[in-house]
Coordinates of C-alpha atoms in Angstrom, one line a residue:
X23 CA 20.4 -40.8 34.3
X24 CA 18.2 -39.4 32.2
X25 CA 18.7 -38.2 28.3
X26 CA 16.4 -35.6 26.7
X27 CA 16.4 -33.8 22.9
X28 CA 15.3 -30.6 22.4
X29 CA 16.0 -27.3 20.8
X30 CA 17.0 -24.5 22.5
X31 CA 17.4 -21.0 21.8
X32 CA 20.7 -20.2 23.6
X33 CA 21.3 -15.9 24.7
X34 CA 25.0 -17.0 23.1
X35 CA 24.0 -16.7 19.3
X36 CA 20.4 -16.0 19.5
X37 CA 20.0 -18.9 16.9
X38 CA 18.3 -22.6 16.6
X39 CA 20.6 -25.2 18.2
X40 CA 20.6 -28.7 18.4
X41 CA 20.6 -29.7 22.3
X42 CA 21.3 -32.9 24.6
X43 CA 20.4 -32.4 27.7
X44 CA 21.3 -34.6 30.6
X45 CA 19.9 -34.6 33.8
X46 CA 22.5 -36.2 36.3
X47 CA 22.1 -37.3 39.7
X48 CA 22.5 -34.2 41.7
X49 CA 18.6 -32.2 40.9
X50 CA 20.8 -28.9 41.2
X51 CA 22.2 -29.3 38.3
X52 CA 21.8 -29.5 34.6
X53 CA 24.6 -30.6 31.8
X54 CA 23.8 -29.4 28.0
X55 CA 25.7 -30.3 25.4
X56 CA 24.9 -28.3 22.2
X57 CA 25.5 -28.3 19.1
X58 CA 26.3 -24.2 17.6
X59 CA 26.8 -22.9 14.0
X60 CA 25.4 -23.9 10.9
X61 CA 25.9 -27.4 9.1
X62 CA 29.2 -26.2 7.9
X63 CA 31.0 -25.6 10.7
X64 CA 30.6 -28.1 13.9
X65 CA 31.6 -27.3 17.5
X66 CA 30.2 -28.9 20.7
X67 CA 30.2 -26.9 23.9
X68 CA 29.3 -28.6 27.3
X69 CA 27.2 -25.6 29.5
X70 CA 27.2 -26.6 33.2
X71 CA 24.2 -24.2 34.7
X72 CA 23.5 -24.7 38.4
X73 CA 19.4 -24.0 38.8
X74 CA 18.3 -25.4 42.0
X75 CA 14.8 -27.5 41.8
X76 CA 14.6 -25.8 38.4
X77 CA 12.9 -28.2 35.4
X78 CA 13.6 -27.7 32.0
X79 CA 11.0 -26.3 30.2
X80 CA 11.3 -23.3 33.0
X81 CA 15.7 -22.9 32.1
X82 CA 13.8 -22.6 28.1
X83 CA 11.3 -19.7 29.5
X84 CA 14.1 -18.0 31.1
X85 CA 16.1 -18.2 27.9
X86 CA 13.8 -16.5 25.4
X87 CA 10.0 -15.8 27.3
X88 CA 9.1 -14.2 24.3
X89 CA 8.7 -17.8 22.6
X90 CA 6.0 -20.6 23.3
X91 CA 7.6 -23.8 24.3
X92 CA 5.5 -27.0 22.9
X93 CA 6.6 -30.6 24.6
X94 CA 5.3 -34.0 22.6
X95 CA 6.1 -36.9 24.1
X96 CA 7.8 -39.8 22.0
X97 CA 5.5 -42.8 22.4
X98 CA 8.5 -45.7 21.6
X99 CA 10.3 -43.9 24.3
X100 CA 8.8 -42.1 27.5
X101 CA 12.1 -41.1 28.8
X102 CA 12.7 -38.9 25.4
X103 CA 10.9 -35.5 24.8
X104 CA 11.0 -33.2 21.9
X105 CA 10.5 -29.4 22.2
X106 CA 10.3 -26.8 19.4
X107 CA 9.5 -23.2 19.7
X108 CA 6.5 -22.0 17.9
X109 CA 6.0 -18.2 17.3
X110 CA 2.5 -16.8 15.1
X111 CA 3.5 -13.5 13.3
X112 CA 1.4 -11.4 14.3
X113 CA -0.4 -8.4 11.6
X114 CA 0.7 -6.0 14.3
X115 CA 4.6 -6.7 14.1
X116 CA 4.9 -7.3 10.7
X117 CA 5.7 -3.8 9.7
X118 CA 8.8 -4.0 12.4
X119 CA 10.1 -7.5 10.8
X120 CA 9.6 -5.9 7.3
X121 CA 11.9 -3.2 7.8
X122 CA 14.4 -5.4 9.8
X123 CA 14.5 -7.3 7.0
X124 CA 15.2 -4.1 4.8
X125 CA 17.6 -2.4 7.1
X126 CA 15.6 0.3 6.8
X127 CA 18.0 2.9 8.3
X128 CA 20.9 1.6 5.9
X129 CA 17.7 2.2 3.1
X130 CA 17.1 5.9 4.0
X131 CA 20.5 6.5 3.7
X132 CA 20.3 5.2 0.1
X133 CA 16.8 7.1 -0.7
X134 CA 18.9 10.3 0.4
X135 CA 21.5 9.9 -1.6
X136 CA 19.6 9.2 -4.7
X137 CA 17.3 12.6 -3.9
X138 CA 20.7 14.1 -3.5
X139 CA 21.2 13.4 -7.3
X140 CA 17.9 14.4 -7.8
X141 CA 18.0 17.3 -6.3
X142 CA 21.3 18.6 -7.6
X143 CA 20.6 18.0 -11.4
X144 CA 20.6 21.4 -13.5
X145 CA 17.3 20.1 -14.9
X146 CA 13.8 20.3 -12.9
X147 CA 12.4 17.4 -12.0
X148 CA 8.6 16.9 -11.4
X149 CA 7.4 16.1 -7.7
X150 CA 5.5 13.1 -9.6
X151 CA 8.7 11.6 -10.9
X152 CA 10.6 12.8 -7.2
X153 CA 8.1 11.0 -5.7
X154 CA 8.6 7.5 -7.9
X155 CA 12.4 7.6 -7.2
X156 CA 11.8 7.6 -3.4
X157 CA 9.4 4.7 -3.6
X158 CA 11.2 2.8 -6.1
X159 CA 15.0 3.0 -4.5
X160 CA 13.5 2.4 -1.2
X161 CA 12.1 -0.6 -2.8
X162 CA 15.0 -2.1 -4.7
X163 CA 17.4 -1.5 -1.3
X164 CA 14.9 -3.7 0.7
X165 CA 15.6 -6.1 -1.5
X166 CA 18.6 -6.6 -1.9
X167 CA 19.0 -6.1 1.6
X168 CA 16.2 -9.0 2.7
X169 CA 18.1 -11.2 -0.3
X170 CA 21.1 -10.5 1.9
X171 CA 19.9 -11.6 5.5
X172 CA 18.7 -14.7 3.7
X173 CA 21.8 -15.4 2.2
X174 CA 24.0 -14.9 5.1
X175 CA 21.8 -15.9 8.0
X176 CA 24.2 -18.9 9.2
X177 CA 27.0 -16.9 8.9
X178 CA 25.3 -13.8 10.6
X179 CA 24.3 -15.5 13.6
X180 CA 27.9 -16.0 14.7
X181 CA 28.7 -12.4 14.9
X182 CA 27.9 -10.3 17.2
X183 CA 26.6 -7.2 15.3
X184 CA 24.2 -9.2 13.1
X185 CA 22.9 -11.2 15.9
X186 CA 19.6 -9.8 16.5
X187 CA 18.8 -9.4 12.8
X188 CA 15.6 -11.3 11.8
X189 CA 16.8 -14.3 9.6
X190 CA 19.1 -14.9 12.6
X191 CA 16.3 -15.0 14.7
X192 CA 14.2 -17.2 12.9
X193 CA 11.4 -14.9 13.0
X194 CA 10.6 -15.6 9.4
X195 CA 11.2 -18.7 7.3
X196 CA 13.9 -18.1 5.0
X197 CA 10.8 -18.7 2.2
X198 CA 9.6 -15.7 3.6
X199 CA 12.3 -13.6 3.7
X200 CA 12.9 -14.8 0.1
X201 CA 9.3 -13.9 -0.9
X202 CA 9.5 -10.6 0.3
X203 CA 13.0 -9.8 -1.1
X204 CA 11.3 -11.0 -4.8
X205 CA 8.2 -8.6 -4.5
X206 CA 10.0 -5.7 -3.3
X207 CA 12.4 -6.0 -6.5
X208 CA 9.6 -6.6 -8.7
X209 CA 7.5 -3.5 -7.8
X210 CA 10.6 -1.1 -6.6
X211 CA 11.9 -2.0 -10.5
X212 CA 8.5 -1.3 -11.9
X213 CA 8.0 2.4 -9.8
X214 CA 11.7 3.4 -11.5
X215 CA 10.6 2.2 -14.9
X216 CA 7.3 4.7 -14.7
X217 CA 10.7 7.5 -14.3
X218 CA 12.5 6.3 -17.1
X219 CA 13.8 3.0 -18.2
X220 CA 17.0 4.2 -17.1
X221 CA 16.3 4.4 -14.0
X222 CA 15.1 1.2 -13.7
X223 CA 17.4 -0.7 -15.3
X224 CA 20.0 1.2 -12.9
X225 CA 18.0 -0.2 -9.5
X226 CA 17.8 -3.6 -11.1
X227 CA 21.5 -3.8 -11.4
X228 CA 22.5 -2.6 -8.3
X229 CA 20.3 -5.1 -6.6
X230 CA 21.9 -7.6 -8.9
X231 CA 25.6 -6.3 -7.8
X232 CA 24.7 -6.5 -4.1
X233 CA 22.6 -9.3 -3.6
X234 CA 24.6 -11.5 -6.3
X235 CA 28.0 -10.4 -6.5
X236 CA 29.1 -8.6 -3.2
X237 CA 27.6 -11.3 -1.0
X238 CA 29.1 -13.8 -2.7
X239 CA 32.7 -12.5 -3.1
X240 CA 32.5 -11.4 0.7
X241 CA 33.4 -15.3 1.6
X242 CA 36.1 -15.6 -1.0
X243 CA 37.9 -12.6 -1.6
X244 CA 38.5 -8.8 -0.5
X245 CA 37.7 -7.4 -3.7
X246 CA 34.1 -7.2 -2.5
X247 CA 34.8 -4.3 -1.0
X248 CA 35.5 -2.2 -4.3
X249 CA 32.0 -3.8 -6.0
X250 CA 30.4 -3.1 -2.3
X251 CA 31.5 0.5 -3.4
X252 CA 30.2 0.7 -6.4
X253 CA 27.0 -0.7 -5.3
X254 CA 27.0 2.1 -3.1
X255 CA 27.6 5.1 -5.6
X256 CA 25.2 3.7 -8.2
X257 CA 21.7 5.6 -6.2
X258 CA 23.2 9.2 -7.1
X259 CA 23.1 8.3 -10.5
X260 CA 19.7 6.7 -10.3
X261 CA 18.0 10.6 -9.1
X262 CA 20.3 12.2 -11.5
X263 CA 18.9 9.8 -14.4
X264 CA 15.3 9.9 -12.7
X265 CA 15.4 14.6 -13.2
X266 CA 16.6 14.1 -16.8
X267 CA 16.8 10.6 -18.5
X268 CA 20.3 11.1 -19.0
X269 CA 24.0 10.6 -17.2
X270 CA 26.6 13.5 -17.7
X271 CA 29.7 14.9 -15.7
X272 CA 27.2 16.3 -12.6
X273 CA 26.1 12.2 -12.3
X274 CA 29.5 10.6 -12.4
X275 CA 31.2 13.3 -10.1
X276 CA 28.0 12.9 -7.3
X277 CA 28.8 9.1 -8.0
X278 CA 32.6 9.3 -7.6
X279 CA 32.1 11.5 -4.2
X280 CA 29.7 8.4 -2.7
X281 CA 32.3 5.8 -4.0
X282 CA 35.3 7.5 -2.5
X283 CA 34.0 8.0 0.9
X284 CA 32.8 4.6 1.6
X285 CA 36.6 3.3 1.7
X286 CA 37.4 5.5 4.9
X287 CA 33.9 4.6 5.6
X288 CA 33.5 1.2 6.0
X289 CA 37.4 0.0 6.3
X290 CA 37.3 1.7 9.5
X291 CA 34.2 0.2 10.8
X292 CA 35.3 -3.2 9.7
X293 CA 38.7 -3.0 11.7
X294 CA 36.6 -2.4 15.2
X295 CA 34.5 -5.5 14.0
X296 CA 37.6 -7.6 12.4
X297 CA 37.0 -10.5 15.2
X298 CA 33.2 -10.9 14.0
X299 CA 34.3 -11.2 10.6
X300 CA 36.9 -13.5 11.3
X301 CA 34.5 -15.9 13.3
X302 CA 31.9 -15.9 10.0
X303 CA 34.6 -16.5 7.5
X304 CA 34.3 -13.3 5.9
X305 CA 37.3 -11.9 3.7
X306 CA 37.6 -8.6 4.5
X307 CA 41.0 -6.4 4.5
X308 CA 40.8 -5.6 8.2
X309 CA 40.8 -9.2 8.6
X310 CA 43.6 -10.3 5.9
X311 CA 45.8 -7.7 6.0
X312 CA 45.5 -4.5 8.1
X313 CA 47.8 -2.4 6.8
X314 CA 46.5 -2.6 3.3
X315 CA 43.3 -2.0 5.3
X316 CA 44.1 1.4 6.5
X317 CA 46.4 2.6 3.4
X318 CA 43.1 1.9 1.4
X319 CA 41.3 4.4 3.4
X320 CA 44.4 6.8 3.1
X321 CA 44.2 7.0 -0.7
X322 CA 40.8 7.6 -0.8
X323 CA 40.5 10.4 1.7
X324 CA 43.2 11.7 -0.2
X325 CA 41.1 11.3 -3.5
X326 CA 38.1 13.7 -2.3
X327 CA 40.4 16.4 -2.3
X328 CA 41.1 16.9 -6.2
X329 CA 37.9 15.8 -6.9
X330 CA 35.5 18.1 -4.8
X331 CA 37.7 21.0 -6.0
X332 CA 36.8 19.8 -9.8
X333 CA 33.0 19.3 -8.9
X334 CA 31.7 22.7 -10.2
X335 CA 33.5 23.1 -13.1
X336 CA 30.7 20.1 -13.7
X337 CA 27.8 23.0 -13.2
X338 CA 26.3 21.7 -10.1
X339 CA 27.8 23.7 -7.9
X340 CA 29.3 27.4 -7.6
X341 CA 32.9 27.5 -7.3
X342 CA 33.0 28.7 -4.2
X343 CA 32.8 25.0 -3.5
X344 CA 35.9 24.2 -4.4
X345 CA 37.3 26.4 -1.6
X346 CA 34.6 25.2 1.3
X347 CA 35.4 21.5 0.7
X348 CA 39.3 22.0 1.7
X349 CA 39.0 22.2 5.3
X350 CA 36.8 19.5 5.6
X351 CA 39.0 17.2 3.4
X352 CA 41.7 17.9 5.1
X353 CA 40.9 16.7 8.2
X354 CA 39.5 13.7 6.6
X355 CA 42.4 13.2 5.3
X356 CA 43.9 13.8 8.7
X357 CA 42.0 11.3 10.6
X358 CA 42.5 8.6 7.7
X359 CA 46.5 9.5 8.2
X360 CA 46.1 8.5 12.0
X361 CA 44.2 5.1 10.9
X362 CA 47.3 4.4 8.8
X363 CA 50.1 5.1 11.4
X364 CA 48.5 3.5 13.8
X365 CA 45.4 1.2 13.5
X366 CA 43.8 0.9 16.2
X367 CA 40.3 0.8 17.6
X368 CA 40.9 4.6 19.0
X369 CA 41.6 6.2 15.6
X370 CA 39.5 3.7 13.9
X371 CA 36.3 4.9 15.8
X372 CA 37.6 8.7 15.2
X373 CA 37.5 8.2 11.7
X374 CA 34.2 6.5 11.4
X375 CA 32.3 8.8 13.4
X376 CA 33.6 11.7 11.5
X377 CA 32.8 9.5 7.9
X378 CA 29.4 10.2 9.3
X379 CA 29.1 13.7 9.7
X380 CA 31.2 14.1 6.3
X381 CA 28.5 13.6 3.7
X382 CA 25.8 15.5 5.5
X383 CA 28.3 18.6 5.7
X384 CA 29.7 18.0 2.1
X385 CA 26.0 17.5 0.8
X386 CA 25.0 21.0 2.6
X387 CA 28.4 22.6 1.3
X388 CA 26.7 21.7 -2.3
X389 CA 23.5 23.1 -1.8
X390 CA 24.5 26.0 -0.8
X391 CA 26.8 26.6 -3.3
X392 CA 23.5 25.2 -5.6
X393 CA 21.4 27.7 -4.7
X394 CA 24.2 30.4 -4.8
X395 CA 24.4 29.5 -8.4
X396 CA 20.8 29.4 -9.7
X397 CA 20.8 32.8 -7.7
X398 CA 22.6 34.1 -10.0
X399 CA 22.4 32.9 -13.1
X400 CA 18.6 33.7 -12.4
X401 CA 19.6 37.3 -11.7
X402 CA 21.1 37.6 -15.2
X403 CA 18.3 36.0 -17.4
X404 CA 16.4 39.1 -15.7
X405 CA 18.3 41.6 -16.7
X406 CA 19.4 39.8 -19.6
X407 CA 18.2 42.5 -22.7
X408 CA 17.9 45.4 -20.0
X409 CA 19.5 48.6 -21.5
X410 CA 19.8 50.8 -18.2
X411 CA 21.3 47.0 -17.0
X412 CA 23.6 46.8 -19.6
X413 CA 24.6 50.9 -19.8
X414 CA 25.7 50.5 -16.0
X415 CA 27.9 47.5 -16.8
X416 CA 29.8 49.5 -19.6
X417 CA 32.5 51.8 -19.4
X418 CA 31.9 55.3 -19.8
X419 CA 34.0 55.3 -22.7
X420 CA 32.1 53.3 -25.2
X421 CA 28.1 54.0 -24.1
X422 CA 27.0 54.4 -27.0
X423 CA 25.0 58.0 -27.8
X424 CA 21.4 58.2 -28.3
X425 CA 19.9 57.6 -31.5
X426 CA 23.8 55.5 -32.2
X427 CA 23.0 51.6 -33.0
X428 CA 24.4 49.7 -30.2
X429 CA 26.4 47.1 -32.3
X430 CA 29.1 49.8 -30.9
X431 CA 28.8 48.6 -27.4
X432 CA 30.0 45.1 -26.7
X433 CA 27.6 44.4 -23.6
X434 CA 24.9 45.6 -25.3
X435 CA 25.5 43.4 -29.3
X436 CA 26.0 40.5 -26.5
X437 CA 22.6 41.2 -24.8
X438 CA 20.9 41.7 -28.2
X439 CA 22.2 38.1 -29.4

């Protein structure tokens, strides 16, 4: 009998584990014993693999081929052997890492959203300042994504969804990962500061909020959720503050709209994924309580109604608005209504793939009812002053006769004001 110590990177988890491997009589077969999970939580799993006149170092290879296996003998014991997988970053792949580490696809989202507030502020911003904002949110979201991964790498490598993500991985040191998390806040906080300082000190705070307080609270209590949400609704506000220096009505209501529909949102995704969440020891309501989870995603559906009808009486919209958005929430609402009579992973999936779709079709509602409004109003500062203009808006009644003053027409005292 023969007793070996390695490490092996199992396809289970995709993550380090400590292995004993025993060699028994029969060559056809190989016994590991291994040791899965972080330091916090222990469970050993015996592996029987049958691999006829099959060495070890080969059953590593086969595992992960894209890592070099190193072997160094133990001089006070020839019948022990220690291997440890060694991977050089390369320059070439460091861009790909980098924006694993940022989630870079969850960061577009959040530079779109923050243009979205840009875009949709009465005031004109300058390309100079649109460009900053881009740079700068796209900055401060890698950050407090990387911070994230760091954070939650022992916990992500027992779920399924976060396997492959790089901390799990170990394709950076966690010193690394940390590093790059730092740098990216510094500079992505100094680009928003060369905005406005309000724009900065609105990225530093939501990388504060998500890399401090939601990923904390996400192993203690379900109220993470709610600051997850406000996390999320805080990069409208940033391109609203980045076109004018300034938060009004237009900036909360964009904010309020974001914060809404990430209930339905996520609550939905998370009940598909409930098991993974479970496993990690995450609190999340799909896992705690299910109904609650699904009645939270009601009320808020329910909540974009009232509120998308209200949006242009905030000026950054026309009102037609109010009567494009019904449909749409409607069936939002809808789908949500179907979560919460029946939660499953059918209505579930309905409703996040049509959470999706919503902003996009919302966001495009709004511009067009945008640049309906600027149409107009830019039609009547034209003709603003215009006496043929203003004769052909007045009744016949009370045009006032030539050589008569016009304070007796009240289109045309307006115009002159």
């Amino acid at each position: 009998m023969v007793f070996r110590r390695c490490l092996l990177l199992t396809p289970r988890s995709i993550s380090l584990h400590t292995c004993i491997c025993r060699f028994s009589a029969k060559p056809n077969r190989v016994d590991i014993t291994y040791q899965e999970g972080s330091t916090h939580e222990k469970s050993y799993v015996k592996v029987n693999e049958v691999k006829p006149e099959i060495n070890l170092s080969e059953i590593l290879r086969r595992i992960q081929r894209d890592v070099k296996v190193n072997a160094e003998e133990n001089e006070a014991n020839p019948l022990t052997t220690s291997y440890w997988f060694e991977r050089k970053l390369k320059i070439s792949e460091m861009h790909k890492l980098y924006l694993g580490l940022a989630k870079s696809r969850l960061t577009i989202l959040v530079v779109l959203t923050a243009m979205a507030g840009f875009a949709f502020n009465p005031v004109s911003g300058s390309v100079v300042s649109l460009a900053a904002l881009t740079a700068g949110t796209f900055l401060c979201s890698a950050s407090a994504n990387a911070c994230n991964q760091v954070m939650e790498a022992p916990f992500d490598a027992q779920m399924d969804r976060c396997k492959q993500r790089v901390m799990v991985r170990h394709l950076v040191s966690p010193l690394h990962g940390l590093m790059f998390s730092v740098t990216c806040g510094v500079l992505g906080t100094a680009v928003l500061y060369s905005v406005n300082p309000l724009t900065a000190a609105l990225g530093c705070a939501n990388i504060l909020l998500y890399a401090g307080v939601y990923t904390t609270m996400k192993r203690y209590t379900v109220a993470n959720t709610w600051v997850g949400s406000v996390v999320g609704a805080i990069p409208p506000a940033m391109g609203w503050a980045a076109a004018s220096g300034t938060l009004d009505s237009g900036a909360l209501a964009l904010c309020a709209l974001l914060y809404f529909w990430q209930f339905p949102h996520f609550n939905s995704l998370s009940h598909n994924v409930r098991q993974d969440y479970c496993r990690a020891g995450y609190h999340m309501m799909s896992v705690t309580n299910t109904a609650q989870n699904a009645a939270v995603s009601l009320r808020n559906t329910i909540a974009l109604i009232p509120l998308c009808i209200a949006m242009p009486f905030t000026g950054i919209s026309h009102c037609s608005f109010s009567f494009y958005s019904i449909p749409i929430n409607i069936y939002f609402s809808y789908l949500a209504w179907n979560f919460y009579k029946s939660p499953n992973k059918n209505t579930a999936r309905e409703l996040f793939r049509f959470s999706l779709v919503y902003l996009p079709i919302l966001f495009g509602f709004l511009a067009i009812g945008y640049a309906f409004k600027e149409r107009t109003s830019s039609s009547d500062e034209k003709h603003h002053g215009d006496k043929q203009y203003i004769k052909d808006l007045c009744p016949v009644n009370v045009i006032p006769a030539s050589g008569v003053s016009d304070k007796y027409c009240p289109v045309g005292s307006k115009a002159k004001v």
